[in-house]
Amino acid sequence: MAGGGVVVQGGAKNYEGGVTSFVLVTCLVAAMGGLLFGYDLGISGGVTSMDQFLKDFFPKVYRKQLNKGHESAYCKFDSQLLTLFTSSLYLAALVASFFASVVTRMYGRKMSMTVGGISFLIGAIINGAAVNIAMLIIGRLMLGVGVGFANQVVPVYLSEMAPAKVRGALNIGFQMAITIGILIANLVNYGTAKISGGWGWRVSLALAAVPAILMTVGSFFLPDTPNSILERGHVDEAKKMLQKIRGTPNVDEEFQDLYDASEAAKQVHHPWTNILRGRYRPQLTMCTLIPFFQQFTGINVIMFYAPVLFKTIGFGAEASLMSAVITGVVNVVATLVSVFSVDKFGRRILFLEGGVQMFICQCLVGIMLALKFGLRGEGTLTKFDADFVLFLICAYVAAFAWSWGPLGWLVPSEVCALEIRSAGQAINVSTNMIFTFVVGQVFLSMLCHFKFGLFFFFAGFVAVMTVFVFYMVPETRNVPIEEMNRMWKAHWFWGKYIPDEAVIGSSNEIQPNKTA
Ligand code: BGC
């Protein structure tokens, strides 16, 4: 094939076959990975705001936050060790995602899910039983390995299982699961904080074992995707699988395209060297910048530290955990908006509207805190002020949840053709993890030093990313994965990177099964 590139013919295709119950069930199990990720994202903030947990593991922070009046409100929780408890997970996820990309390519999507599920389980057990900081951190590292595997494989799995016309909506199932996981974590924390013996935090941490078991067991029964079966050379089996998941024997056209893409992929043995080639510059840029920007919306300031943040600005312990539940609900509901609109209205409009809304909310929160707490971090919020801040934070979370939240995973995973997909996804996940780690690790100390300015800092990033989307991110709605080159070729800036032969190739003949 010309240039070893992906063969694409015609415009966007409408292959036969819709969403079968088979697809739905497999996606449900796969989405467990998202649930686990969400649970881990949401659980640590509430736990770190619980008195008994702080007394047991971080007595200095505990004393500091009690010591009202002597400490600027902005600095109450400023401790690198405390933030390491939250952020260490993402460091482990970062390293694991590179191994995950090899496992996903060589042993299939299913194997990566099994490995992810088992590490989650081990992490949950160690954390629930922790008696010292070392156990806490080791447990978080094991959870991180699980996150690295799950986040690498689940979005790819969902994209490959879903028919093109609902790919966006199904892929957002992953994000949906993340937000449900966060909400469950918020609710669990709200409940366990009331356990009188002070061991509620153990329950919070250990409960991650439940979805971990579901994902591990589920992964034994999941089928692999046709793309992955083809990638490993089983042609007949791959076609049968495609017929099964599409619920129709008439899959010749779609299968031919998959086959062509897979043949092209075989000619390129090094996805890592490939993705660095000029013609993949748009994909490389998307897989790096989109996750970077997603984290610099500042969302995890809220997801990790909402209870701590609410406590910082004077909410009581219970009100803080309740507020986290409220933002959690908003997060889930707003993600639903995305599920229903992403394939109808497209990705760009959601990105742009979400960006503007987040920008406004962040600036207003910054102004409120500046007016009420000033630079010295002393002051209080009236009931009205507190409600208004909570409202702004909810509006901000909603905007993220229908834009950068889901699209931060969807767009990078759908723009990469098979020959660079595993590398692209690994770059996406690891960039996401690096900056999740960075924001998680430095937020409390940034809050202490930047004070209300922190909200303007993130607002600045949101402005930049919104302009970036406007000029640089083409609409990927309804473009089958194997046909993305045509879209890049048509773009005012990216077009020059795409060689002509990448968009006017011819099909390969399908060879009979080579391995069976
Ligand atoms: C992000 C997470 C974030 C979550 C919030 C995800 O898409 O990757 O970092 O915590 O959305 O819902």
PDB file of N, CA, C and O in Angstrom, residues 1-8 101 105 109 156 160 227 231 257-277 279-280 283 413 415-425 481-485 488 498-499 501-503:
ATOM      1  N   MET A   1       0.822  -1.196   0.000  1.00  0.00           N
ATOM      2  CA  MET A   1       0.000   0.000   0.000  1.00  0.00           C
ATOM      3  C   MET A   1       0.860   1.251   0.000  1.00  0.00           C
ATOM      4  O   MET A   1       1.894   1.308   0.625  1.00  0.00           O
ATOM      5  N   ALA A   2       0.370   2.226  -0.691  1.00  0.00           N
ATOM      6  CA  ALA A   2       1.148   3.458  -0.836  1.00  0.00           C
ATOM      7  C   ALA A   2       1.507   4.058   0.510  1.00  0.00           C
ATOM      8  O   ALA A   2       0.668   4.304   1.345  1.00  0.00           O
ATOM      9  N   GLY A   3       2.777   4.278   0.670  1.00  0.00           N
ATOM     10  CA  GLY A   3       3.251   4.994   1.855  1.00  0.00           C
ATOM     11  C   GLY A   3       3.044   4.246   3.166  1.00  0.00           C
ATOM     12  O   GLY A   3       3.325   4.761   4.226  1.00  0.00           O
ATOM     13  N   GLY A   4       2.556   3.019   3.073  1.00  0.00           N
ATOM     14  CA  GLY A   4       2.314   2.279   4.310  1.00  0.00           C
ATOM     15  C   GLY A   4       1.245   2.934   5.169  1.00  0.00           C
ATOM     16  O   GLY A   4       1.105   2.657   6.342  1.00  0.00           O
ATOM     17  N   GLY A   5       0.476   3.806   4.572  1.00  0.00           N
ATOM     18  CA  GLY A   5      -0.491   4.556   5.381  1.00  0.00           C
ATOM     19  C   GLY A   5      -1.837   3.858   5.454  1.00  0.00           C
ATOM     20  O   GLY A   5      -2.032   2.777   4.924  1.00  0.00           O
ATOM     21  N   VAL A   6      -2.750   4.501   6.076  1.00  0.00           N
ATOM     22  CA  VAL A   6      -4.090   3.948   6.191  1.00  0.00           C
ATOM     23  C   VAL A   6      -4.827   4.186   4.889  1.00  0.00           C
ATOM     24  O   VAL A   6      -4.798   5.267   4.338  1.00  0.00           O
ATOM     25  N   VAL A   7      -5.487   3.147   4.395  1.00  0.00           N
ATOM     26  CA  VAL A   7      -6.263   3.319   3.178  1.00  0.00           C
ATOM     27  C   VAL A   7      -7.629   3.852   3.541  1.00  0.00           C
ATOM     28  O   VAL A   7      -8.292   3.335   4.420  1.00  0.00           O
ATOM     29  N   VAL A   8      -8.001   4.879   2.880  1.00  0.00           N
ATOM     30  CA  VAL A   8      -9.350   5.380   3.124  1.00  0.00           C
ATOM     31  C   VAL A   8     -10.060   5.569   1.802  1.00  0.00           C
ATOM     32  O   VAL A   8      -9.470   5.998   0.824  1.00  0.00           O
ATOM     33  N   SER A 101       0.437  -0.288  27.387  1.00  0.00           N
ATOM     34  CA  SER A 101       0.297  -0.151  25.941  1.00  0.00           C
ATOM     35  C   SER A 101       0.910  -1.364  25.228  1.00  0.00           C
ATOM     36  O   SER A 101       0.387  -1.831  24.223  1.00  0.00           O
ATOM     37  N   ARG A 105      -1.369  -4.194  23.086  1.00  0.00           N
ATOM     38  CA  ARG A 105      -1.104  -4.485  21.675  1.00  0.00           C
ATOM     39  C   ARG A 105      -0.769  -5.965  21.479  1.00  0.00           C
ATOM     40  O   ARG A 105      -1.284  -6.605  20.579  1.00  0.00           O
ATOM     41  N   ARG A 109      -6.832  -6.494  24.358  1.00  0.00           N
ATOM     42  CA  ARG A 109      -7.440  -5.517  25.280  1.00  0.00           C
ATOM     43  C   ARG A 109      -7.854  -6.165  26.589  1.00  0.00           C
ATOM     44  O   ARG A 109      -7.790  -5.569  27.659  1.00  0.00           O
ATOM     45  N   VAL A 156      -9.898   2.669  24.363  1.00  0.00           N
ATOM     46  CA  VAL A 156      -9.632   2.013  23.087  1.00  0.00           C
ATOM     47  C   VAL A 156     -10.665   0.911  22.853  1.00  0.00           C
ATOM     48  O   VAL A 156     -11.248   0.776  21.773  1.00  0.00           O
ATOM     49  N   GLU A 160     -13.371   0.756  19.754  1.00  0.00           N
ATOM     50  CA  GLU A 160     -13.318  -0.311  18.762  1.00  0.00           C
ATOM     51  C   GLU A 160     -14.585  -1.153  18.719  1.00  0.00           C
ATOM     52  O   GLU A 160     -14.915  -1.750  17.705  1.00  0.00           O
ATOM     53  N   ASN A 227     -10.639  -5.493  16.016  1.00  0.00           N
ATOM     54  CA  ASN A 227      -9.367  -4.845  15.658  1.00  0.00           C
ATOM     55  C   ASN A 227      -8.196  -5.553  16.312  1.00  0.00           C
ATOM     56  O   ASN A 227      -7.172  -5.794  15.689  1.00  0.00           O
ATOM     57  N   GLU A 231      -5.261  -7.604  14.623  1.00  0.00           N
ATOM     58  CA  GLU A 231      -3.902  -7.132  14.873  1.00  0.00           C
ATOM     59  C   GLU A 231      -2.987  -8.308  15.200  1.00  0.00           C
ATOM     60  O   GLU A 231      -1.809  -8.298  14.914  1.00  0.00           O
ATOM     61  N   ASP A 257     -12.438  -2.368   5.603  1.00  0.00           N
ATOM     62  CA  ASP A 257     -11.720  -1.188   6.089  1.00  0.00           C
ATOM     63  C   ASP A 257     -10.827  -1.518   7.283  1.00  0.00           C
ATOM     64  O   ASP A 257      -9.696  -1.067   7.374  1.00  0.00           O
ATOM     65  N   LEU A 258     -11.383  -2.344   8.176  1.00  0.00           N
ATOM     66  CA  LEU A 258     -10.583  -2.751   9.334  1.00  0.00           C
ATOM     67  C   LEU A 258      -9.361  -3.529   8.880  1.00  0.00           C
ATOM     68  O   LEU A 258      -8.249  -3.337   9.365  1.00  0.00           O
ATOM     69  N   TYR A 259      -9.599  -4.399   7.905  1.00  0.00           N
ATOM     70  CA  TYR A 259      -8.526  -5.252   7.399  1.00  0.00           C
ATOM     71  C   TYR A 259      -7.430  -4.396   6.762  1.00  0.00           C
ATOM     72  O   TYR A 259      -6.247  -4.587   7.021  1.00  0.00           O
ATOM     73  N   ASP A 260      -7.858  -3.448   5.945  1.00  0.00           N
ATOM     74  CA  ASP A 260      -6.884  -2.561   5.296  1.00  0.00           C
ATOM     75  C   ASP A 260      -6.050  -1.816   6.331  1.00  0.00           C
ATOM     76  O   ASP A 260      -4.825  -1.718   6.219  1.00  0.00           O
ATOM     77  N   ALA A 261      -6.741  -1.313   7.326  1.00  0.00           N
ATOM     78  CA  ALA A 261      -6.023  -0.545   8.349  1.00  0.00           C
ATOM     79  C   ALA A 261      -5.049  -1.442   9.098  1.00  0.00           C
ATOM     80  O   ALA A 261      -3.929  -1.051   9.415  1.00  0.00           O
ATOM     81  N   SER A 262      -5.491  -2.689   9.320  1.00  0.00           N
ATOM     82  CA  SER A 262      -4.635  -3.599  10.059  1.00  0.00           C
ATOM     83  C   SER A 262      -3.418  -4.015   9.238  1.00  0.00           C
ATOM     84  O   SER A 262      -2.300  -4.121   9.752  1.00  0.00           O
ATOM     85  N   GLU A 263      -3.626  -4.244   7.914  1.00  0.00           N
ATOM     86  CA  GLU A 263      -2.495  -4.575   7.038  1.00  0.00           C
ATOM     87  C   GLU A 263      -1.487  -3.432   7.032  1.00  0.00           C
ATOM     88  O   GLU A 263      -0.279  -3.633   7.092  1.00  0.00           O
ATOM     89  N   ALA A 264      -2.028  -2.222   6.969  1.00  0.00           N
ATOM     90  CA  ALA A 264      -1.151  -1.049   6.964  1.00  0.00           C
ATOM     91  C   ALA A 264      -0.358  -1.002   8.259  1.00  0.00           C
ATOM     92  O   ALA A 264       0.842  -0.723   8.273  1.00  0.00           O
ATOM     93  N   ALA A 265      -1.061  -1.325   9.341  1.00  0.00           N
ATOM     94  CA  ALA A 265      -0.409  -1.253  10.646  1.00  0.00           C
ATOM     95  C   ALA A 265       0.733  -2.253  10.751  1.00  0.00           C
ATOM     96  O   ALA A 265       1.750  -1.989  11.381  1.00  0.00           O
ATOM     97  N   LYS A 266       0.556  -3.419  10.080  1.00  0.00           N
ATOM     98  CA  LYS A 266       1.587  -4.454  10.187  1.00  0.00           C
ATOM     99  C   LYS A 266       2.884  -4.023   9.522  1.00  0.00           C
ATOM    100  O   LYS A 266       3.956  -4.500   9.859  1.00  0.00           O
ATOM    101  N   GLN A 267       2.774  -3.149   8.528  1.00  0.00           N
ATOM    102  CA  GLN A 267       3.990  -2.723   7.852  1.00  0.00           C
ATOM    103  C   GLN A 267       4.807  -1.778   8.724  1.00  0.00           C
ATOM    104  O   GLN A 267       5.946  -1.480   8.428  1.00  0.00           O
ATOM    105  N   VAL A 268       4.173  -1.284   9.748  1.00  0.00           N
ATOM    106  CA  VAL A 268       4.898  -0.396  10.645  1.00  0.00           C
ATOM    107  C   VAL A 268       5.010  -1.061  11.999  1.00  0.00           C
ATOM    108  O   VAL A 268       4.023  -1.271  12.681  1.00  0.00           O
ATOM    109  N   HIS A 269       6.233  -1.411  12.327  1.00  0.00           N
ATOM    110  CA  HIS A 269       6.397  -2.230  13.517  1.00  0.00           C
ATOM    111  C   HIS A 269       6.594  -1.412  14.776  1.00  0.00           C
ATOM    112  O   HIS A 269       6.589  -1.934  15.857  1.00  0.00           O
ATOM    113  N   HIS A 270       6.801  -0.147  14.604  1.00  0.00           N
ATOM    114  CA  HIS A 270       7.150   0.629  15.798  1.00  0.00           C
ATOM    115  C   HIS A 270       6.211   1.800  15.985  1.00  0.00           C
ATOM    116  O   HIS A 270       6.465   2.898  15.508  1.00  0.00           O
ATOM    117  N   PRO A 271       5.099   1.565  16.666  1.00  0.00           N
ATOM    118  CA  PRO A 271       4.153   2.661  16.850  1.00  0.00           C
ATOM    119  C   PRO A 271       4.807   3.887  17.480  1.00  0.00           C
ATOM    120  O   PRO A 271       4.426   5.014  17.214  1.00  0.00           O
ATOM    121  N   TRP A 272       5.844   3.671  18.287  1.00  0.00           N
ATOM    122  CA  TRP A 272       6.473   4.797  18.982  1.00  0.00           C
ATOM    123  C   TRP A 272       7.293   5.657  18.031  1.00  0.00           C
ATOM    124  O   TRP A 272       7.322   6.868  18.147  1.00  0.00           O
ATOM    125  N   THR A 273       8.005   4.986  17.087  1.00  0.00           N
ATOM    126  CA  THR A 273       8.761   5.793  16.131  1.00  0.00           C
ATOM    127  C   THR A 273       7.796   6.427  15.150  1.00  0.00           C
ATOM    128  O   THR A 273       7.988   7.554  14.700  1.00  0.00           O
ATOM    129  N   ASN A 274       6.735   5.670  14.846  1.00  0.00           N
ATOM    130  CA  ASN A 274       5.747   6.178  13.912  1.00  0.00           C
ATOM    131  C   ASN A 274       5.124   7.471  14.326  1.00  0.00           C
ATOM    132  O   ASN A 274       5.029   8.412  13.547  1.00  0.00           O
ATOM    133  N   ILE A 275       4.657   7.466  15.549  1.00  0.00           N
ATOM    134  CA  ILE A 275       3.865   8.615  15.986  1.00  0.00           C
ATOM    135  C   ILE A 275       4.729   9.876  15.999  1.00  0.00           C
ATOM    136  O   ILE A 275       4.222  10.992  15.959  1.00  0.00           O
ATOM    137  N   LEU A 276       6.059   9.668  15.990  1.00  0.00           N
ATOM    138  CA  LEU A 276       6.949  10.835  15.957  1.00  0.00           C
ATOM    139  C   LEU A 276       7.155  11.345  14.534  1.00  0.00           C
ATOM    140  O   LEU A 276       7.689  12.423  14.326  1.00  0.00           O
ATOM    141  N   ARG A 277       6.706  10.539  13.537  1.00  0.00           N
ATOM    142  CA  ARG A 277       6.887  10.988  12.146  1.00  0.00           C
ATOM    143  C   ARG A 277       5.974  12.180  11.850  1.00  0.00           C
ATOM    144  O   ARG A 277       4.899  12.312  12.425  1.00  0.00           O
ATOM    145  N   ARG A 279       3.927  12.936   9.584  1.00  0.00           N
ATOM    146  CA  ARG A 279       2.539  12.783   9.161  1.00  0.00           C
ATOM    147  C   ARG A 279       1.587  12.475  10.321  1.00  0.00           C
ATOM    148  O   ARG A 279       0.369  12.490  10.146  1.00  0.00           O
ATOM    149  N   TYR A 280       2.154  12.151  11.474  1.00  0.00           N
ATOM    150  CA  TYR A 280       1.295  11.941  12.633  1.00  0.00           C
ATOM    151  C   TYR A 280       1.353  13.121  13.605  1.00  0.00           C
ATOM    152  O   TYR A 280       0.946  13.003  14.751  1.00  0.00           O
ATOM    153  N   GLN A 283      -1.929  14.005  15.341  1.00  0.00           N
ATOM    154  CA  GLN A 283      -2.328  13.070  16.398  1.00  0.00           C
ATOM    155  C   GLN A 283      -1.445  13.221  17.628  1.00  0.00           C
ATOM    156  O   GLN A 283      -1.927  13.213  18.764  1.00  0.00           O
ATOM    157  N   SER A 413      -8.498   9.440  21.679  1.00  0.00           N
ATOM    158  CA  SER A 413      -8.601   8.020  21.344  1.00  0.00           C
ATOM    159  C   SER A 413      -9.210   7.824  19.959  1.00  0.00           C
ATOM    160  O   SER A 413      -8.956   6.827  19.301  1.00  0.00           O
ATOM    161  N   VAL A 415      -8.807   9.901  17.254  1.00  0.00           N
ATOM    162  CA  VAL A 415      -8.059  10.436  16.114  1.00  0.00           C
ATOM    163  C   VAL A 415      -6.898   9.552  15.659  1.00  0.00           C
ATOM    164  O   VAL A 415      -6.341   9.753  14.592  1.00  0.00           O
ATOM    165  N   CYS A 416      -6.528   8.543  16.475  1.00  0.00           N
ATOM    166  CA  CYS A 416      -5.355   7.741  16.117  1.00  0.00           C
ATOM    167  C   CYS A 416      -5.724   6.501  15.310  1.00  0.00           C
ATOM    168  O   CYS A 416      -6.536   5.688  15.746  1.00  0.00           O
ATOM    169  N   ALA A 417      -5.108   6.333  14.139  1.00  0.00           N
ATOM    170  CA  ALA A 417      -5.299   5.119  13.342  1.00  0.00           C
ATOM    171  C   ALA A 417      -4.573   3.971  14.042  1.00  0.00           C
ATOM    172  O   ALA A 417      -3.739   4.184  14.922  1.00  0.00           O
ATOM    173  N   LEU A 418      -4.921   2.745  13.601  1.00  0.00           N
ATOM    174  CA  LEU A 418      -4.438   1.561  14.306  1.00  0.00           C
ATOM    175  C   LEU A 418      -2.917   1.537  14.485  1.00  0.00           C
ATOM    176  O   LEU A 418      -2.411   1.144  15.528  1.00  0.00           O
ATOM    177  N   GLU A 419      -2.182   1.974  13.466  1.00  0.00           N
ATOM    178  CA  GLU A 419      -0.723   1.825  13.543  1.00  0.00           C
ATOM    179  C   GLU A 419      -0.067   2.711  14.602  1.00  0.00           C
ATOM    180  O   GLU A 419       1.100   2.533  14.916  1.00  0.00           O
ATOM    181  N   ILE A 420      -0.814   3.648  15.127  1.00  0.00           N
ATOM    182  CA  ILE A 420      -0.222   4.461  16.196  1.00  0.00           C
ATOM    183  C   ILE A 420      -1.120   4.466  17.436  1.00  0.00           C
ATOM    184  O   ILE A 420      -0.839   5.160  18.409  1.00  0.00           O
ATOM    185  N   ARG A 421      -2.201   3.654  17.372  1.00  0.00           N
ATOM    186  CA  ARG A 421      -3.203   3.811  18.421  1.00  0.00           C
ATOM    187  C   ARG A 421      -2.664   3.510  19.813  1.00  0.00           C
ATOM    188  O   ARG A 421      -2.909   4.247  20.763  1.00  0.00           O
ATOM    189  N   SER A 422      -1.924   2.390  19.951  1.00  0.00           N
ATOM    190  CA  SER A 422      -1.486   2.050  21.302  1.00  0.00           C
ATOM    191  C   SER A 422      -0.513   3.105  21.827  1.00  0.00           C
ATOM    192  O   SER A 422      -0.576   3.493  22.994  1.00  0.00           O
ATOM    193  N   ALA A 423       0.367   3.591  20.937  1.00  0.00           N
ATOM    194  CA  ALA A 423       1.312   4.625  21.388  1.00  0.00           C
ATOM    195  C   ALA A 423       0.571   5.922  21.719  1.00  0.00           C
ATOM    196  O   ALA A 423       0.823   6.557  22.748  1.00  0.00           O
ATOM    197  N   GLY A 424      -0.367   6.292  20.845  1.00  0.00           N
ATOM    198  CA  GLY A 424      -1.111   7.536  21.053  1.00  0.00           C
ATOM    199  C   GLY A 424      -1.872   7.508  22.363  1.00  0.00           C
ATOM    200  O   GLY A 424      -1.862   8.473  23.132  1.00  0.00           O
ATOM    201  N   GLN A 425      -2.496   6.372  22.617  1.00  0.00           N
ATOM    202  CA  GLN A 425      -3.290   6.268  23.840  1.00  0.00           C
ATOM    203  C   GLN A 425      -2.383   6.285  25.068  1.00  0.00           C
ATOM    204  O   GLN A 425      -2.721   6.880  26.091  1.00  0.00           O
ATOM    205  N   ILE A 481     -13.130   5.907  12.557  1.00  0.00           N
ATOM    206  CA  ILE A 481     -11.751   5.952  13.031  1.00  0.00           C
ATOM    207  C   ILE A 481     -10.752   5.751  11.902  1.00  0.00           C
ATOM    208  O   ILE A 481      -9.738   6.425  11.834  1.00  0.00           O
ATOM    209  N   GLU A 482     -11.066   4.827  11.007  1.00  0.00           N
ATOM    210  CA  GLU A 482     -10.087   4.489   9.980  1.00  0.00           C
ATOM    211  C   GLU A 482     -10.046   5.548   8.870  1.00  0.00           C
ATOM    212  O   GLU A 482      -9.324   5.427   7.902  1.00  0.00           O
ATOM    213  N   GLU A 483     -10.845   6.584   9.014  1.00  0.00           N
ATOM    214  CA  GLU A 483     -10.886   7.591   7.945  1.00  0.00           C
ATOM    215  C   GLU A 483     -10.482   8.992   8.383  1.00  0.00           C
ATOM    216  O   GLU A 483     -10.791   9.979   7.717  1.00  0.00           O
ATOM    217  N   MET A 484      -9.786   9.047   9.494  1.00  0.00           N
ATOM    218  CA  MET A 484      -9.460  10.357  10.052  1.00  0.00           C
ATOM    219  C   MET A 484      -8.487  11.157   9.174  1.00  0.00           C
ATOM    220  O   MET A 484      -8.465  12.389   9.223  1.00  0.00           O
ATOM    221  N   ASN A 485      -7.674  10.450   8.392  1.00  0.00           N
ATOM    222  CA  ASN A 485      -6.673  11.169   7.586  1.00  0.00           C
ATOM    223  C   ASN A 485      -7.287  12.219   6.676  1.00  0.00           C
ATOM    224  O   ASN A 485      -6.743  13.288   6.469  1.00  0.00           O
ATOM    225  N   TRP A 488      -7.891  15.382   8.556  1.00  0.00           N
ATOM    226  CA  TRP A 488      -6.669  16.171   8.806  1.00  0.00           C
ATOM    227  C   TRP A 488      -6.218  16.864   7.540  1.00  0.00           C
ATOM    228  O   TRP A 488      -5.769  18.005   7.545  1.00  0.00           O
ATOM    229  N   ILE A 498      -0.055  15.825   6.079  1.00  0.00           N
ATOM    230  CA  ILE A 498      -0.618  14.559   5.601  1.00  0.00           C
ATOM    231  C   ILE A 498      -0.261  14.354   4.123  1.00  0.00           C
ATOM    232  O   ILE A 498      -0.714  15.110   3.262  1.00  0.00           O
ATOM    233  N   PRO A 499       0.533  13.314   3.832  1.00  0.00           N
ATOM    234  CA  PRO A 499       0.895  13.083   2.427  1.00  0.00           C
ATOM    235  C   PRO A 499      -0.328  12.675   1.611  1.00  0.00           C
ATOM    236  O   PRO A 499      -1.253  12.054   2.140  1.00  0.00           O
ATOM    237  N   GLU A 501      -0.809  10.413  -0.580  1.00  0.00           N
ATOM    238  CA  GLU A 501      -1.129   8.987  -0.722  1.00  0.00           C
ATOM    239  C   GLU A 501      -1.871   8.441   0.515  1.00  0.00           C
ATOM    240  O   GLU A 501      -2.488   7.391   0.462  1.00  0.00           O
ATOM    241  N   ALA A 502      -1.833   9.159   1.597  1.00  0.00           N
ATOM    242  CA  ALA A 502      -2.544   8.678   2.787  1.00  0.00           C
ATOM    243  C   ALA A 502      -4.054   8.778   2.621  1.00  0.00           C
ATOM    244  O   ALA A 502      -4.805   8.122   3.330  1.00  0.00           O
ATOM    245  N   VAL A 503      -4.505   9.589   1.656  1.00  0.00           N
ATOM    246  CA  VAL A 503      -5.953   9.708   1.483  1.00  0.00           C
ATOM    247  C   VAL A 503      -6.470   9.173   0.156  1.00  0.00           C
ATOM    248  O   VAL A 503      -7.666   9.154  -0.079  1.00  0.00           O
TER     249      VAL A 503
END
